[in-house]
XYZ file of C-alpha atoms in Angstrom:
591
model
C 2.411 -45.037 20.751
C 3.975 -42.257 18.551
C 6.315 -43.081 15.826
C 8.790 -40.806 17.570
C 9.459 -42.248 20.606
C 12.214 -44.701 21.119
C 11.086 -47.755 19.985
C 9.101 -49.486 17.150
C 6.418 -51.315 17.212
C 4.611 -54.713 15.601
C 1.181 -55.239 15.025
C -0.763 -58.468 14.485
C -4.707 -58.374 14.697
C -5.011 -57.448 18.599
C -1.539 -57.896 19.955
C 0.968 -55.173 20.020
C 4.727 -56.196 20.432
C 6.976 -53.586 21.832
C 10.682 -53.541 21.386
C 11.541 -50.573 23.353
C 15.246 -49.622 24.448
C 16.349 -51.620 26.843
C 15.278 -54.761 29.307
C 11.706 -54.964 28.393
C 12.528 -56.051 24.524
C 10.275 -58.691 23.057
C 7.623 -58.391 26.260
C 4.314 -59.093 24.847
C 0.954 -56.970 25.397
C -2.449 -57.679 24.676
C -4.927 -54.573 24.449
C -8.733 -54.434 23.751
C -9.582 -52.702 20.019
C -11.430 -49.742 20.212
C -13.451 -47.572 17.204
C -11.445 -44.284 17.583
C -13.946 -42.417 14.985
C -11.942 -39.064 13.955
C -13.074 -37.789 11.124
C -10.332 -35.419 9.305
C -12.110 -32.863 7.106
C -10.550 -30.190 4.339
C -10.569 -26.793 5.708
C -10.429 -23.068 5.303
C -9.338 -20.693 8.052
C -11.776 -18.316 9.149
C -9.438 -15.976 11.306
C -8.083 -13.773 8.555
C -7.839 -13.357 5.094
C -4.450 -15.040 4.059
C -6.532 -17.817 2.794
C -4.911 -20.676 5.038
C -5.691 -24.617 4.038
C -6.441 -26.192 6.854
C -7.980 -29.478 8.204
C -10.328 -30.085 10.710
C -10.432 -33.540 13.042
C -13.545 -34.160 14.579
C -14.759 -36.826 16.832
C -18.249 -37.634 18.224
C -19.524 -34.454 16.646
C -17.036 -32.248 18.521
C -13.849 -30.486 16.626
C -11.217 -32.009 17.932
C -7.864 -29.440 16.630
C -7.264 -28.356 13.307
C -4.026 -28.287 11.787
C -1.991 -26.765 8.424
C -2.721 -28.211 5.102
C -0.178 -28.755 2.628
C -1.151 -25.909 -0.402
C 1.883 -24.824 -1.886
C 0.712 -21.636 -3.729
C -0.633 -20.116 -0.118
C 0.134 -21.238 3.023
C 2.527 -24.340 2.051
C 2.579 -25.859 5.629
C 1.927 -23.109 7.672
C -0.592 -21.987 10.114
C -0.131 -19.558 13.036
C -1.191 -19.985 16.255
C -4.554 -18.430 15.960
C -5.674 -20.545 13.006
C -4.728 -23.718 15.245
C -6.042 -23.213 18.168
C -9.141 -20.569 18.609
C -11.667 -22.884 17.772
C -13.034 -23.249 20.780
C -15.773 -20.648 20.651
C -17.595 -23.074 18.280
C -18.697 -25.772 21.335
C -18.539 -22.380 24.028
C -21.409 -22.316 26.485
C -22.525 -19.087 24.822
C -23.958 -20.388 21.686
C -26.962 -19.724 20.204
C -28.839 -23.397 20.005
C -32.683 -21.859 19.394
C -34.032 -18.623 17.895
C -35.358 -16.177 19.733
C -38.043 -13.454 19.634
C -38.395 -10.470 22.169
C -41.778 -10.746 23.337
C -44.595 -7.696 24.819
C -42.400 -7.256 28.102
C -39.292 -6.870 26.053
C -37.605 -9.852 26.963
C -35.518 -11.988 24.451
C -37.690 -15.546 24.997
C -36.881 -19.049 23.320
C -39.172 -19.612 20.305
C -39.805 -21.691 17.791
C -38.084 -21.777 14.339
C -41.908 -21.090 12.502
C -42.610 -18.309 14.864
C -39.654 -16.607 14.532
C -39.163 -16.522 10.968
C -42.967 -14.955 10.972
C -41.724 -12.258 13.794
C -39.236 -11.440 11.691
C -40.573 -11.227 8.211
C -43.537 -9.252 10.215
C -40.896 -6.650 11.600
C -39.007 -5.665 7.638
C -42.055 -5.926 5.714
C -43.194 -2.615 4.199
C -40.465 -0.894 6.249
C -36.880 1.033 5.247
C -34.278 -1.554 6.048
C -30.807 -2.294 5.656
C -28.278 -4.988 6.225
C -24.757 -4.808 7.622
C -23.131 -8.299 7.186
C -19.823 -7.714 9.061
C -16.270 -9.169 7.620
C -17.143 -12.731 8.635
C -19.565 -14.434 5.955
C -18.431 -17.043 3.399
C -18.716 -16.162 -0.038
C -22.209 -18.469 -0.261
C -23.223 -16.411 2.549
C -22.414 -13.097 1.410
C -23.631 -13.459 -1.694
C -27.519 -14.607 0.325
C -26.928 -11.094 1.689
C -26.648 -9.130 -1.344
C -29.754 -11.115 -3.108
C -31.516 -10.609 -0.317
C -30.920 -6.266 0.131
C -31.663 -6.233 -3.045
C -34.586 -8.695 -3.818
C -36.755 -8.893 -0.480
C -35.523 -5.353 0.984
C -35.361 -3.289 -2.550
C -32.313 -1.661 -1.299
C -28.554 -1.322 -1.670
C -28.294 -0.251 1.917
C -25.808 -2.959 2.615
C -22.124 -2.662 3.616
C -19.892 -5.928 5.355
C -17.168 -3.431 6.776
C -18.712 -3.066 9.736
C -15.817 -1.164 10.858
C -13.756 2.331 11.098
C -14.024 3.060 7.084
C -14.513 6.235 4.506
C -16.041 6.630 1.131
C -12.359 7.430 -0.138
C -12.241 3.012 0.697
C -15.463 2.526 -0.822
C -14.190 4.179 -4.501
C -11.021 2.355 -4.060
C -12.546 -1.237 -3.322
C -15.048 -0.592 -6.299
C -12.910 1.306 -9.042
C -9.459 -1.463 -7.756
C -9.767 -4.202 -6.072
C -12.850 -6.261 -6.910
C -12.090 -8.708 -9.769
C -7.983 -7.832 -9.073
C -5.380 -10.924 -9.022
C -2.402 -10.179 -6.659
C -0.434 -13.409 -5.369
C 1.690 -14.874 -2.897
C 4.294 -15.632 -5.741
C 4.283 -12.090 -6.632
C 5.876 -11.575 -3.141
C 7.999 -14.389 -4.241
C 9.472 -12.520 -7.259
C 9.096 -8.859 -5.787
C 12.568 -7.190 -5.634
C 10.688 -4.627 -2.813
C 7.813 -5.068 -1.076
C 6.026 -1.528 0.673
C 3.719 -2.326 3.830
C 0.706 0.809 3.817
C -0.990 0.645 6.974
C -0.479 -3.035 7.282
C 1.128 -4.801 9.945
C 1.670 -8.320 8.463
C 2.645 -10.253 11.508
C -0.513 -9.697 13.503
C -3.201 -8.919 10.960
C -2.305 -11.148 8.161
C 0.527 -13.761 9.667
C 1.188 -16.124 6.499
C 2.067 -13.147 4.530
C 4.403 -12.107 7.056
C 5.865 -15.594 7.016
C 6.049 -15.435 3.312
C 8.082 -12.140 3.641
C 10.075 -13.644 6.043
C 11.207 -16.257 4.280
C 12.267 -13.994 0.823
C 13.926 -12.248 3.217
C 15.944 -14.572 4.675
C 16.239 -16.123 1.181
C 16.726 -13.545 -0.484
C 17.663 -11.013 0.951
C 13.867 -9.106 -0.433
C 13.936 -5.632 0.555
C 10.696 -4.590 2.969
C 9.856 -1.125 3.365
C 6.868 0.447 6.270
C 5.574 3.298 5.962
C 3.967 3.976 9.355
C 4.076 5.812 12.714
C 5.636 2.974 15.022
C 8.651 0.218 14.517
C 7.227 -3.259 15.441
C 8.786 -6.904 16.260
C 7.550 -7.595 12.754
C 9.953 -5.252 10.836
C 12.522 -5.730 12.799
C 12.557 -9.172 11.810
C 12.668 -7.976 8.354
C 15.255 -5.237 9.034
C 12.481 -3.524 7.077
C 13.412 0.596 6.102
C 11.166 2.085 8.797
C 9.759 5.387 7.326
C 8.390 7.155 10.124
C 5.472 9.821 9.816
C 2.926 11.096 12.165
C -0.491 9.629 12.227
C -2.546 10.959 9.402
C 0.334 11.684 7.269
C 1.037 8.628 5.461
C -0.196 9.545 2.186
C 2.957 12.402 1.261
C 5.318 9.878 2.488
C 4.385 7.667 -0.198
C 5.170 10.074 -3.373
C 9.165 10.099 -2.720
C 9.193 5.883 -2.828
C 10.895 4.020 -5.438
C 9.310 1.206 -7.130
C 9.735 -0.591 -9.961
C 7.245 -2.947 -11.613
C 8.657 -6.058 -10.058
C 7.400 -4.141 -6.726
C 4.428 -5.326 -4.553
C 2.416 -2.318 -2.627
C 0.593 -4.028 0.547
C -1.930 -2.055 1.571
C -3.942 -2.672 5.179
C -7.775 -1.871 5.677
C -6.718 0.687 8.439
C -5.776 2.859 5.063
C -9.122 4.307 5.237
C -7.938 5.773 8.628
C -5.824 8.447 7.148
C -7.260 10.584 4.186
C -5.718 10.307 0.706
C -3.749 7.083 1.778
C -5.125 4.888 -0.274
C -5.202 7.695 -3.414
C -1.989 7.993 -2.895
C -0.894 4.449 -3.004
C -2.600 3.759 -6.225
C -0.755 6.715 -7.622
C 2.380 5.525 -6.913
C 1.498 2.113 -8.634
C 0.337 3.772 -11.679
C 3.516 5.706 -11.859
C 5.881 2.927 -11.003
C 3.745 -0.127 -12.768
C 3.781 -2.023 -8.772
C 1.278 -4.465 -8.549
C -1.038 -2.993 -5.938
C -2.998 -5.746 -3.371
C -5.619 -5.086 -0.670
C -5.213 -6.723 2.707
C -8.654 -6.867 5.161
C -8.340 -7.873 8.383
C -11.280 -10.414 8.659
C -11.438 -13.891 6.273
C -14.829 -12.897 4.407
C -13.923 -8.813 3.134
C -12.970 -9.479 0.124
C -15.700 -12.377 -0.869
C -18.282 -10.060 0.608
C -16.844 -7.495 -1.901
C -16.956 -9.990 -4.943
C -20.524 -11.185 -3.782
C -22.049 -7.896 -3.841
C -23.060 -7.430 -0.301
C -21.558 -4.091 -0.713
C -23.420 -0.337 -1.430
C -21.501 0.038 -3.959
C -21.516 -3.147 -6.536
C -23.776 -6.142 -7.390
C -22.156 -9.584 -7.534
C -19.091 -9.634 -9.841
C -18.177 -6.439 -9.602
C -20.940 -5.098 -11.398
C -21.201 -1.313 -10.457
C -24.734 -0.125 -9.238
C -24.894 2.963 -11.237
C -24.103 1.232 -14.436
C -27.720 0.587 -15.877
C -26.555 -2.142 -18.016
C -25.102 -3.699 -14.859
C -28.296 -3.428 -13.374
C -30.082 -4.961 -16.168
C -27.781 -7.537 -15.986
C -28.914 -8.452 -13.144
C -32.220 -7.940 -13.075
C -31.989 -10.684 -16.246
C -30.279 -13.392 -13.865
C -31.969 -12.896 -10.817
C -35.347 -12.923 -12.514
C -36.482 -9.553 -11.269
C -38.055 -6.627 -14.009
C -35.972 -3.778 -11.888
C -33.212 -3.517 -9.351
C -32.859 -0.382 -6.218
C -30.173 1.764 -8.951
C -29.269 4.702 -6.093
C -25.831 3.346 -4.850
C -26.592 2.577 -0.967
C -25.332 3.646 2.634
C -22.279 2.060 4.673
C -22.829 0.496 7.652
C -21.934 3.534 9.947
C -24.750 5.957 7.433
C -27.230 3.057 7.827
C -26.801 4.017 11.842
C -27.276 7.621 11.425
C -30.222 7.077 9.244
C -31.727 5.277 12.087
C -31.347 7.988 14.262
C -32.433 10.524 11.785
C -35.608 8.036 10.903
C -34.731 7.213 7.597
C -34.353 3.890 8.206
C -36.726 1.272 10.352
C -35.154 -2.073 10.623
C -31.343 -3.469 10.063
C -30.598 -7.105 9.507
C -27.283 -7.525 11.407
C -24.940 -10.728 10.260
C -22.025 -11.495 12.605
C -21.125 -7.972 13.782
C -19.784 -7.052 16.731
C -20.729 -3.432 18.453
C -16.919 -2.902 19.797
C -15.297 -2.842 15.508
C -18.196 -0.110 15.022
C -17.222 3.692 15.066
C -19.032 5.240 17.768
C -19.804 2.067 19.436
C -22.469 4.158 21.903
C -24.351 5.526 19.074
C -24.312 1.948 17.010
C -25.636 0.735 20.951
C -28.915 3.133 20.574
C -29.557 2.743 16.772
C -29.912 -0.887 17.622
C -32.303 0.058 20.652
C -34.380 1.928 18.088
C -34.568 0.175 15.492
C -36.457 -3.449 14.728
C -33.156 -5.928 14.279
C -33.092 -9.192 12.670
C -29.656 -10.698 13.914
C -28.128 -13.768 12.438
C -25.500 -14.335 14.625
C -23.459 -17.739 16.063
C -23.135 -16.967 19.527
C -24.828 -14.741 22.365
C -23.611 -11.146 21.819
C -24.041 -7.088 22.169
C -26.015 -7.407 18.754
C -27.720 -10.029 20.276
C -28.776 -8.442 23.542
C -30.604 -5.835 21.242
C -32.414 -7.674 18.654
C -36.017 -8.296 18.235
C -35.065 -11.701 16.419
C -32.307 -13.654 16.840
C -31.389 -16.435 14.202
C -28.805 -18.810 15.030
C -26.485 -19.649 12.288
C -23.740 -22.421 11.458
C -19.798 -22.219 12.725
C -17.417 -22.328 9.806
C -17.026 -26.302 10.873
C -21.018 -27.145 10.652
C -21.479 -26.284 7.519
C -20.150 -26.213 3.229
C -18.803 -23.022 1.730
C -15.903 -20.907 0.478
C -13.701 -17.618 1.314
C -11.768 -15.826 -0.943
C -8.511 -14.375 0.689
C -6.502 -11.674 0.099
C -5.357 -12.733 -3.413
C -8.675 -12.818 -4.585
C -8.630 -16.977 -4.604
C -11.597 -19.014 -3.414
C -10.915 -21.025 -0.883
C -13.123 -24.083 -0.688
C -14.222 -26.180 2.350
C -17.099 -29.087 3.331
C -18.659 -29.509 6.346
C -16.239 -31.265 9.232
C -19.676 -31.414 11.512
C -21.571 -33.675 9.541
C -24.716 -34.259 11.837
C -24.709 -30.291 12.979
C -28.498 -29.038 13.086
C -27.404 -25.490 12.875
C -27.686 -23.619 8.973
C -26.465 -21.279 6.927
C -26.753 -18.046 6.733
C -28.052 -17.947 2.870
C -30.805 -20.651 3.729
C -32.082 -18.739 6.545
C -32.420 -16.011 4.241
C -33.892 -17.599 1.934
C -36.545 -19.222 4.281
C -37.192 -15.587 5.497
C -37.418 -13.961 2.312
C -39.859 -16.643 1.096
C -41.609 -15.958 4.635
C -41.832 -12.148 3.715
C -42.869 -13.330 -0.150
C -39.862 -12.434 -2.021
C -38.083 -15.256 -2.859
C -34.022 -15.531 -3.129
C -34.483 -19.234 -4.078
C -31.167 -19.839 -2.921
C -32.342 -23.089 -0.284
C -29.168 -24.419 -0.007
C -25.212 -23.394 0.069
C -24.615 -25.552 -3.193
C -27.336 -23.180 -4.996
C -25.897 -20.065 -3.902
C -22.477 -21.160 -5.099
C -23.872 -22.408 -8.637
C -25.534 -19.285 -9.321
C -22.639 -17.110 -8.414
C -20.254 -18.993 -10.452
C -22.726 -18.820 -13.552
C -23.070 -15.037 -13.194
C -19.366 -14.682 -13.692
C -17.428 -11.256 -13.230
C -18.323 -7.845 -15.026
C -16.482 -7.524 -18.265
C -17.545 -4.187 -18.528
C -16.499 -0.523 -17.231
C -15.396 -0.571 -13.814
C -16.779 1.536 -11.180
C -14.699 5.589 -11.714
C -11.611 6.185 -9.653
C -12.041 9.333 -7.383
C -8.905 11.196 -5.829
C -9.049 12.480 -2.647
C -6.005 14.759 -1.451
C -4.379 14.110 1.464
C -5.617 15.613 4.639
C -3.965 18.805 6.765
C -1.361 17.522 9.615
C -2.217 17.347 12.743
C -0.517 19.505 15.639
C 0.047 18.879 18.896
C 1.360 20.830 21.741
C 2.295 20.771 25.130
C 0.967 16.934 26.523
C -1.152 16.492 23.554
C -0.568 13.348 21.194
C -1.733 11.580 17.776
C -3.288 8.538 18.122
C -2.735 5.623 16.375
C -3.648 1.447 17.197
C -4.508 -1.642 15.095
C -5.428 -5.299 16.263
C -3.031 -7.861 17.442
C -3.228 -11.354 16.294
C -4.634 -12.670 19.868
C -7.203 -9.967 21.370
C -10.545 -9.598 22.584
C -11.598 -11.539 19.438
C -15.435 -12.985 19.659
C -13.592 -16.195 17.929
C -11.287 -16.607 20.532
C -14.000 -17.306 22.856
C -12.974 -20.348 25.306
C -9.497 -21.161 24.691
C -7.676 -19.441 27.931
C -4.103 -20.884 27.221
C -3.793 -19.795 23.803
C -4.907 -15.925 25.410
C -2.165 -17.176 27.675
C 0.031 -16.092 25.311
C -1.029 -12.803 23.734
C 1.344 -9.967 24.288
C 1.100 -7.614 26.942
C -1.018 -4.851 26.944
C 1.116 -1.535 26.412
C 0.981 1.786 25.296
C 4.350 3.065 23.531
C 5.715 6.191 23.574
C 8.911 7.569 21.872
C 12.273 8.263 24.048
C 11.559 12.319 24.031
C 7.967 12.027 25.069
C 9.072 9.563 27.764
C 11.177 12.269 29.204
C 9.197 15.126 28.551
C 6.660 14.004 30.932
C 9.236 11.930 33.392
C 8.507 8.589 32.740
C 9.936 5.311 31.940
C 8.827 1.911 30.206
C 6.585 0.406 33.209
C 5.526 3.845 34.442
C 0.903 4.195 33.767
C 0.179 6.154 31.285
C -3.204 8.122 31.022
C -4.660 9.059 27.557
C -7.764 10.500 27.581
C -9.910 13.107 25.548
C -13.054 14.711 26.175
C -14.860 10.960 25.342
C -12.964 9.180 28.540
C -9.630 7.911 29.634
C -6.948 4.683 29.696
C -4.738 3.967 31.654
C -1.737 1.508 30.470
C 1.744 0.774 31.320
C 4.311 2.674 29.088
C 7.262 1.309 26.915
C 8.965 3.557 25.473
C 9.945 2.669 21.895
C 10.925 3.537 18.327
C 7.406 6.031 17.291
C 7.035 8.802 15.808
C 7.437 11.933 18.607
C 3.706 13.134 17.671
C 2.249 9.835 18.123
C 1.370 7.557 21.069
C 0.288 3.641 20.225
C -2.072 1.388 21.931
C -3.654 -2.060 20.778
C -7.391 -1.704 19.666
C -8.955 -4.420 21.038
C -7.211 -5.594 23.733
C -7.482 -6.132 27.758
C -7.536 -2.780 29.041
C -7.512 -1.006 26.045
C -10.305 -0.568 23.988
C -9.931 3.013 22.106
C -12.515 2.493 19.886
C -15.053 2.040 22.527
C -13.456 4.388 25.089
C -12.032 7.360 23.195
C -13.872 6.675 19.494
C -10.646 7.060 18.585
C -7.759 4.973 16.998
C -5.954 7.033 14.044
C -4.665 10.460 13.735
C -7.009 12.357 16.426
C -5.848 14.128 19.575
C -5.779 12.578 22.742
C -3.699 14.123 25.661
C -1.144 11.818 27.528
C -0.013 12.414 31.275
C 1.793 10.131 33.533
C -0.846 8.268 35.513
């Protein structure tokens, strides 16, 4: 019975009255009790990094839906789609339930929780290793990651963007963002907000509602700066700035800001040399507030917890020494590694060049990796500890696998976008799966280095009593722009991001809300369309020397130069296919 249907109802111990509209008023039902056990649980989202409150109902043991929370300051009542619904992949028939250790005929075999720990603390002993931790890990997590590089490995070899990236990122995130404060409200009180290689409806959806609704409001002024219009700004009847691919960053110099401004600026930055530079020179010169956007819900506490080649927890820079003593001091240790480490596509070429022996490999999928092929055979060479929720291509590879806890079996924290932590319990009460950080600490204690971090509460109390660096950030380095591009004849510049509903691992097993995804496309402006005779429907063929797609066209507002495809989505996988997704030449024929 649901309070809005069209009647109201009376209860008295067993016996519900109805008094519906019409000729059954006053009839009289009895009905037999039953316990209906759901168990509503405080939430974060783990899809991106607005930062969502959420709740999840469970029942039985099983997650039930989640829904929007009521937090004012973020999300207020919002959730998209994604956030609702793509759960699903926690209960899938692919999850890990057992570890598992790849025995003398190379097979991946079921084994015991004792035996594997042993295989795996056997296999990083003594040996060069490093750890990619991907953008997934809760801040409790993360921070497990970076004690561990740096306490049973003796390394900063460790890097979470496990992704397309540049050093040009790495200076920014250490010298900028870590320890930064940028907040919804700011948006709220912006008189202009400019989008940098973001596209707010599909990679971060709450801010886009939040810009939504000061525009509508407001009348807030939106400006892109990109290659391709999008359903987004033209909800926003945002000023479309239109460049070629790769030459985003001398756009940026003829903007006007004032300090009531808001720069937004996307992880796909890194994709186009001197973006990001250039974006934190136009905040120093305008005094804009200046905010970071990742893609994935645990960037930016991975950044703050240190698992990063960069910084220590806090934001303590590695090649500080008084940082490093630091420490050293809290963590009980007489010396920490003090060369700043490798990212997570180096730590792959060191492999291959045999600098490196083992990788420990936390929720990371092969397909987000820059030369995916390459990432395939460092895996095959190396020994791989994987900590991972679900069968995958890491997986496949490993010589351990280590099955961790969903977001819903387990306590812990995210910090979002804004740099606030966002706080969550366990909605799985009964869950036998773990943490990451007390499987690390198990293992390190199994290799004899202890993290003595046992448990999720202990992680978080030591990070919070560490506190952030109060002194001299990590240096700002400038890097100029890079040369434009040219094409000719049926050449184009590429350029993709991720849409909201994709090829996601965490939208594993829920078919009708992929149902719903946009279709897969490639756009092309109105000249290109003609050049080459075709029209929106046609198949389109882009291709380069690495292999080929073929998609249907629409032809769109985008810049002449460029040609856009989705970068993870059915049929179109650039990364994978082309190793290519920003500002490289691909040639494009009708199919």
């Amino acid at each position: 019975i649901y309070e809005n249907d069209p009647f109201k109802s009376y209860f008295s111990g067993n016996t519900i009255q109805i008094c519906p509209v019409g000729a059954l008023t006053g009839a009289s039902y009895r009905f037999r009790a039953r316990p209906f056990d759901l168990v509503s649980t405080p939430s974060a989202c783990e899809h991106c990094a607005s930062g969502c409150d959420m709740r999840t109902d469970v029942r039985r043991g099983k997650t039930l839906r989640r829904l929007a929370g009521d937090d004012p300051a973020v999300s207020e009542e919002w959730n998209c789609d994604k956030g609702r619904w793509a759960f699903k992949y926690i209960t899938s028939q692919n999850r890990l339930t057992q570890p598992l250790v790849r025995n003398t005929d190379g097979e991946l075999v079921a084994a015991s929780w004792p035996e594997a720990l042993a295989a795996a603390a056997a296999g990083l002993v003594g040996k060069r290793a490093g750890v990619i931790v991907g953008g997934r890990p809760t801040l409790e997590d993360a921070y497990g990651y970076a004690k561990f590089a740096r306490i049973a490995l003796n390394t900063n070899d460790i890097d979470f963007r496990a992704r397309v990236t540049s050093d040009e990122e790495a200076h920014f995130l250490s010298s900028h963002v870590v320890g930064s404060t940028v907040e919804y409200r700011d948006i709220d009180r912006a008189d202009h907000v400019l989008l940098v290689a973001f596209e707010p409806e599909e990679e971060s959806p709450i801010v886009f509602l939040r810009l939504n609704k000061n525009f509508k409001k407001r009348g807030l002024i939106v400006t892109s700066v990109a290659s391709k219009a999008s359903i987004a700004m033209d909800k926003l009847k945002a000023r479309f700035i239109k460049v070629a691919p790769g030459n985003e960053a001398q756009a940026l110099a003829s903007i006007e800001l004032t300090a009531k401004s808001v720069i937004l600026v996307g992880e796909r930055a890194s994709e186009s040399a001197g973006l990001l530079s250039a974006a934190h020179a136009l905040a120093q010169k305008t005094g804009a507030k200046l905010a970071w956007i990742p893609r994935r819900a645990g960037e930016r506490g991975a950044l703050e917890a240190g698992a990063f080649s960069h910084l220590l927890p806090g934001g303590r820079p590695i090649s500080d020494s008084s940082a490093r003593v630091d420490m050293a001091a809290a963590w009980g240790v007489s010396t920490l590694p003090s060369t700043p480490g490798r990212s997570a596509s180096a730590m792959i070429e060191a492999v291959h060049s045999n600098e490196l022996d083992a990788l420990v490999v936390g929720g990371v999928d092969i397909a987000d990796m820059p030369h995916s092929a390459r990432t395939t055979e460092a895996l095959k060479k190396a020994f791989v500890v994987s900590l991972e929720i679900s069968h995958s291509s890491v997986t496949e590879l490993a010589d351990v696998v280590l099955p961790v806890a969903a977001v819903t079996e387990k306590y812990g924290s995210y910090i979002n976008w804004e740099g606030r932590q966002r706080s969550f319990a366990a909605a799985v009460a009964d869950s036998l799966n773990r943490s990451d950080v007390r499987i690390l600490s198990v293992l390190a204690d199994a290799m004899g280095q202890s993290i003595m971090l046992g448990t999720v509460t202990a992680a978080a109390r030591e990070f919070a009593q560490l506190g952030k660096w109060e002194g001299a950030r990590a240096s700002h380095v400038q890097v100029q722009p890079g040369s434009p591009v040219k094409v000719s004849g049926d050449q184009a510049i590429i350029t993709s991001w991720r849409r909201l509903l994709d090829e996601g691992s965490l939208q594993v097993g829920e078919d009708n809300l992929a149902g719903t995804r946009r279709p897969t496309i490639a756009v092309i402006s109105p000249s290109r369309a003609q050049s080459i005779g075709v029209s929106s429907g046609d198949r389109l063929r882009i291709s380069n020397k690495q292999g080929s797609i073929t998609l249907p066209a629409l032809v769109e507002d985008i810049h002449d130069d460029a040609i856009w495809l989705p970068r993870n989505s059915i049929g179109s996988t650039p990364l994978q296919t082309l190793n290519a997704v920003h500002g490289e030449l691909v040639t494009v024929v009708k199919a």
